[in-house]
């Protein structure tokens, strides 16, 4: 994507997530999920500071938008780091690497993802549990999950699965995240 077009697109998506209606927030979060699925898209999301608007959608969006925002954050946390391409004219020393998981944790995503574990919509529960599992691959993620009641909430998701309230797929990711955060696996 050419820089001027990219700037306009990301500016519009951020605006929709921050100031849009709940439906617009959901649409923007969904579009950002597709961007975050690839390496270049992840770079764009981080360099254009789109993580905080995604976190806002976790809090204020419709269930579909909340699930999309959680999914996007999960895609963003897949690689441990993302290297941002330097702006033309900057020195190579300006080439910046972002610790993806620490960045997402620092933007306040973990408490909102944990809150989604209690959601009545299973898609929200699944996406939140999956993203928490990915964030639990870092010390920052484990610490934030533990300090925000995430270990207990993940255990409750597993218990809901035993009652057949949730699908095995959802229970599996919640269980994986729980094991990482309780120190039983790495």
GROMACS .gro file of C-alpha atoms in nm, residues 72-148:
model
   77
   72UNK     CA    1  -0.659  -0.875   1.577
   73UNK     CA    2  -0.463  -0.845   1.902
   74UNK     CA    3  -0.398  -1.218   1.883
   75UNK     CA    4  -0.262  -1.187   1.530
   76UNK     CA    5  -0.047  -0.895   1.641
   77UNK     CA    6   0.103  -1.097   1.926
   78UNK     CA    7   0.197  -1.400   1.712
   79UNK     CA    8   0.554  -1.286   1.647
   80UNK     CA    9   0.746  -1.182   1.958
   81UNK     CA   10   0.877  -0.874   1.779
   82UNK     CA   11   0.787  -0.665   1.477
   83UNK     CA   12   1.050  -0.454   1.303
   84UNK     CA   13   0.921  -0.122   1.182
   85UNK     CA   14   1.059   0.002   0.851
   86UNK     CA   15   1.243   0.330   0.899
   87UNK     CA   16   1.091   0.638   0.748
   88UNK     CA   17   1.289   0.745   0.440
   89UNK     CA   18   1.562   0.985   0.549
   90UNK     CA   19   1.599   0.838   0.899
   91UNK     CA   20   1.923   0.675   1.001
   92UNK     CA   21   1.933   0.296   1.018
   93UNK     CA   22   1.981   0.332   1.393
   94UNK     CA   23   1.622   0.457   1.398
   95UNK     CA   24   1.502   0.113   1.280
   96UNK     CA   25   1.277   0.012   1.565
   97UNK     CA   26   1.170  -0.330   1.692
   98UNK     CA   27   0.855  -0.360   1.897
   99UNK     CA   28   0.803  -0.630   2.157
  100UNK     CA   29   0.449  -0.710   2.043
  101UNK     CA   30   0.319  -0.876   2.358
  102UNK     CA   31   0.461  -0.616   2.597
  103UNK     CA   32   0.318  -0.341   2.374
  104UNK     CA   33  -0.031  -0.494   2.382
  105UNK     CA   34  -0.015  -0.554   2.758
  106UNK     CA   35   0.100  -0.195   2.818
  107UNK     CA   36  -0.202  -0.064   2.627
  108UNK     CA   37  -0.440  -0.223   2.879
  109UNK     CA   38  -0.571  -0.513   2.673
  110UNK     CA   39  -0.539  -0.787   2.935
  111UNK     CA   40  -0.811  -0.678   3.183
  112UNK     CA   41  -1.055  -0.629   2.896
  113UNK     CA   42  -0.969  -0.968   2.744
  114UNK     CA   43  -1.024  -1.127   3.084
  115UNK     CA   44  -1.363  -0.954   3.108
  116UNK     CA   45  -1.457  -1.107   2.771
  117UNK     CA   46  -1.404  -1.454   2.919
  118UNK     CA   47  -1.735  -1.402   3.101
  119UNK     CA   48  -1.920  -1.295   2.785
  120UNK     CA   49  -2.233  -1.486   2.684
  121UNK     CA   50  -2.118  -1.496   2.320
  122UNK     CA   51  -1.880  -1.788   2.273
  123UNK     CA   52  -1.691  -1.620   1.991
  124UNK     CA   53  -1.587  -1.345   2.235
  125UNK     CA   54  -1.480  -1.605   2.491
  126UNK     CA   55  -1.281  -1.801   2.234
  127UNK     CA   56  -1.099  -1.501   2.085
  128UNK     CA   57  -1.020  -1.361   2.431
  129UNK     CA   58  -0.887  -1.696   2.555
  130UNK     CA   59  -0.681  -1.749   2.241
  131UNK     CA   60  -0.525  -1.403   2.266
  132UNK     CA   61  -0.455  -1.449   2.637
  133UNK     CA   62  -0.284  -1.778   2.549
  134UNK     CA   63  -0.062  -1.597   2.299
  135UNK     CA   64   0.014  -1.314   2.544
  136UNK     CA   65   0.101  -1.574   2.809
  137UNK     CA   66   0.407  -1.660   2.601
  138UNK     CA   67   0.570  -1.352   2.755
  139UNK     CA   68   0.656  -1.260   3.112
  140UNK     CA   69   0.461  -0.935   3.076
  141UNK     CA   70   0.155  -1.126   2.962
  142UNK     CA   71   0.170  -1.383   3.243
  143UNK     CA   72   0.219  -1.110   3.503
  144UNK     CA   73  -0.076  -0.906   3.371
  145UNK     CA   74  -0.303  -1.210   3.345
  146UNK     CA   75  -0.220  -1.320   3.700
  147UNK     CA   76  -0.259  -0.973   3.850
  148UNK     CA   77  -0.599  -0.917   3.686
   0.00000   0.00000   0.00000
